């Protein structure tokens, strides 16, 4: 995940998720392309949840 374009940080976490990736994208279309076409196709990735920083 850390080698994907736009991914700035990746951290393992406790709780219901295995990790958090911080991604920078120019717009929602670019973000969607990365998550849907690249990240979700990686081996071991079963599901993703996207949360936007708005501040």
JSON list of C-alpha atoms in Angstrom, two decimals:
[
{"chain": "A", "resi": 1, "resn": "UNK", "atom": "CA", "xyz": [0.00, 0.00, 0.00]},
{"chain": "A", "resi": 2, "resn": "UNK", "atom": "CA", "xyz": [2.79, 2.42, 0.87]},
{"chain": "A", "resi": 3, "resn": "UNK", "atom": "CA", "xyz": [4.10, 2.27, -2.73]},
{"chain": "A", "resi": 4, "resn": "UNK", "atom": "CA", "xyz": [0.84, 3.40, -4.35]},
{"chain": "A", "resi": 5, "resn": "UNK", "atom": "CA", "xyz": [0.78, 6.88, -5.90]},
{"chain": "A", "resi": 6, "resn": "UNK", "atom": "CA", "xyz": [-0.66, 9.43, -3.49]},
{"chain": "A", "resi": 7, "resn": "UNK", "atom": "CA", "xyz": [-0.17, 7.34, -0.34]},
{"chain": "A", "resi": 8, "resn": "UNK", "atom": "CA", "xyz": [1.71, 9.52, 2.16]},
{"chain": "A", "resi": 9, "resn": "UNK", "atom": "CA", "xyz": [1.56, 7.39, 5.33]},
{"chain": "A", "resi": 10, "resn": "UNK", "atom": "CA", "xyz": [0.47, 3.88, 6.34]},
{"chain": "A", "resi": 11, "resn": "UNK", "atom": "CA", "xyz": [0.01, 2.77, 9.96]},
{"chain": "A", "resi": 12, "resn": "UNK", "atom": "CA", "xyz": [-1.09, -0.45, 11.62]},
{"chain": "A", "resi": 13, "resn": "UNK", "atom": "CA", "xyz": [-3.85, 0.16, 14.16]},
{"chain": "A", "resi": 14, "resn": "UNK", "atom": "CA", "xyz": [-5.82, -1.67, 16.84]},
{"chain": "A", "resi": 15, "resn": "UNK", "atom": "CA", "xyz": [-9.57, -2.11, 16.74]},
{"chain": "A", "resi": 16, "resn": "UNK", "atom": "CA", "xyz": [-11.82, -3.17, 13.87]},
{"chain": "A", "resi": 17, "resn": "UNK", "atom": "CA", "xyz": [-9.31, -2.19, 11.14]},
{"chain": "A", "resi": 18, "resn": "UNK", "atom": "CA", "xyz": [-5.83, -3.50, 10.38]},
{"chain": "A", "resi": 19, "resn": "UNK", "atom": "CA", "xyz": [-4.41, -0.25, 9.10]},
{"chain": "A", "resi": 20, "resn": "UNK", "atom": "CA", "xyz": [-4.90, 3.37, 8.09]},
{"chain": "A", "resi": 21, "resn": "UNK", "atom": "CA", "xyz": [-3.48, 4.94, 4.94]},
{"chain": "A", "resi": 22, "resn": "UNK", "atom": "CA", "xyz": [-3.23, 8.70, 4.49]},
{"chain": "A", "resi": 23, "resn": "UNK", "atom": "CA", "xyz": [-3.69, 9.60, 0.82]},
{"chain": "A", "resi": 24, "resn": "UNK", "atom": "CA", "xyz": [-3.39, 12.94, -0.98]},
{"chain": "A", "resi": 25, "resn": "UNK", "atom": "CA", "xyz": [-5.44, 13.37, -4.17]},
{"chain": "A", "resi": 26, "resn": "UNK", "atom": "CA", "xyz": [-6.32, 16.41, -6.27]},
{"chain": "A", "resi": 27, "resn": "UNK", "atom": "CA", "xyz": [-10.01, 15.54, -6.25]},
{"chain": "A", "resi": 28, "resn": "UNK", "atom": "CA", "xyz": [-12.54, 12.84, -5.36]},
{"chain": "A", "resi": 29, "resn": "UNK", "atom": "CA", "xyz": [-12.21, 11.27, -8.81]},
{"chain": "A", "resi": 30, "resn": "UNK", "atom": "CA", "xyz": [-8.48, 10.72, -8.35]},
{"chain": "A", "resi": 31, "resn": "UNK", "atom": "CA", "xyz": [-9.07, 9.34, -4.84]},
{"chain": "A", "resi": 32, "resn": "UNK", "atom": "CA", "xyz": [-11.75, 6.97, -6.10]},
{"chain": "A", "resi": 33, "resn": "UNK", "atom": "CA", "xyz": [-9.47, 5.74, -8.89]},
{"chain": "A", "resi": 34, "resn": "UNK", "atom": "CA", "xyz": [-6.71, 4.95, -6.43]},
{"chain": "A", "resi": 35, "resn": "UNK", "atom": "CA", "xyz": [-8.93, 3.20, -3.89]},
{"chain": "A", "resi": 36, "resn": "UNK", "atom": "CA", "xyz": [-11.22, 1.31, -6.29]},
{"chain": "A", "resi": 37, "resn": "UNK", "atom": "CA", "xyz": [-8.77, 0.40, -9.07]},
{"chain": "A", "resi": 38, "resn": "UNK", "atom": "CA", "xyz": [-5.52, -0.05, -7.18]},
{"chain": "A", "resi": 39, "resn": "UNK", "atom": "CA", "xyz": [-5.87, -0.47, -3.42]},
{"chain": "A", "resi": 40, "resn": "UNK", "atom": "CA", "xyz": [-8.87, -2.82, -3.45]},
{"chain": "A", "resi": 41, "resn": "UNK", "atom": "CA", "xyz": [-7.10, -5.08, -5.98]},
{"chain": "A", "resi": 42, "resn": "UNK", "atom": "CA", "xyz": [-4.09, -5.72, -3.75]},
{"chain": "A", "resi": 43, "resn": "UNK", "atom": "CA", "xyz": [-3.68, -9.21, -2.31]},
{"chain": "A", "resi": 44, "resn": "UNK", "atom": "CA", "xyz": [-4.92, -9.27, 1.28]},
{"chain": "A", "resi": 45, "resn": "UNK", "atom": "CA", "xyz": [-7.18, -6.22, 0.99]},
{"chain": "A", "resi": 46, "resn": "UNK", "atom": "CA", "xyz": [-10.73, -7.40, 1.71]},
{"chain": "A", "resi": 47, "resn": "UNK", "atom": "CA", "xyz": [-12.51, -4.11, 2.27]},
{"chain": "A", "resi": 48, "resn": "UNK", "atom": "CA", "xyz": [-11.83, -0.39, 2.49]},
{"chain": "A", "resi": 49, "resn": "UNK", "atom": "CA", "xyz": [-13.49, 2.51, 4.26]},
{"chain": "A", "resi": 50, "resn": "UNK", "atom": "CA", "xyz": [-12.81, 6.06, 3.09]},
{"chain": "A", "resi": 51, "resn": "UNK", "atom": "CA", "xyz": [-12.96, 9.06, 5.43]},
{"chain": "A", "resi": 52, "resn": "UNK", "atom": "CA", "xyz": [-12.21, 12.55, 4.14]},
{"chain": "A", "resi": 53, "resn": "UNK", "atom": "CA", "xyz": [-10.35, 15.27, 6.06]},
{"chain": "A", "resi": 54, "resn": "UNK", "atom": "CA", "xyz": [-12.29, 18.49, 5.53]},
{"chain": "A", "resi": 55, "resn": "UNK", "atom": "CA", "xyz": [-10.47, 20.93, 7.76]}
]
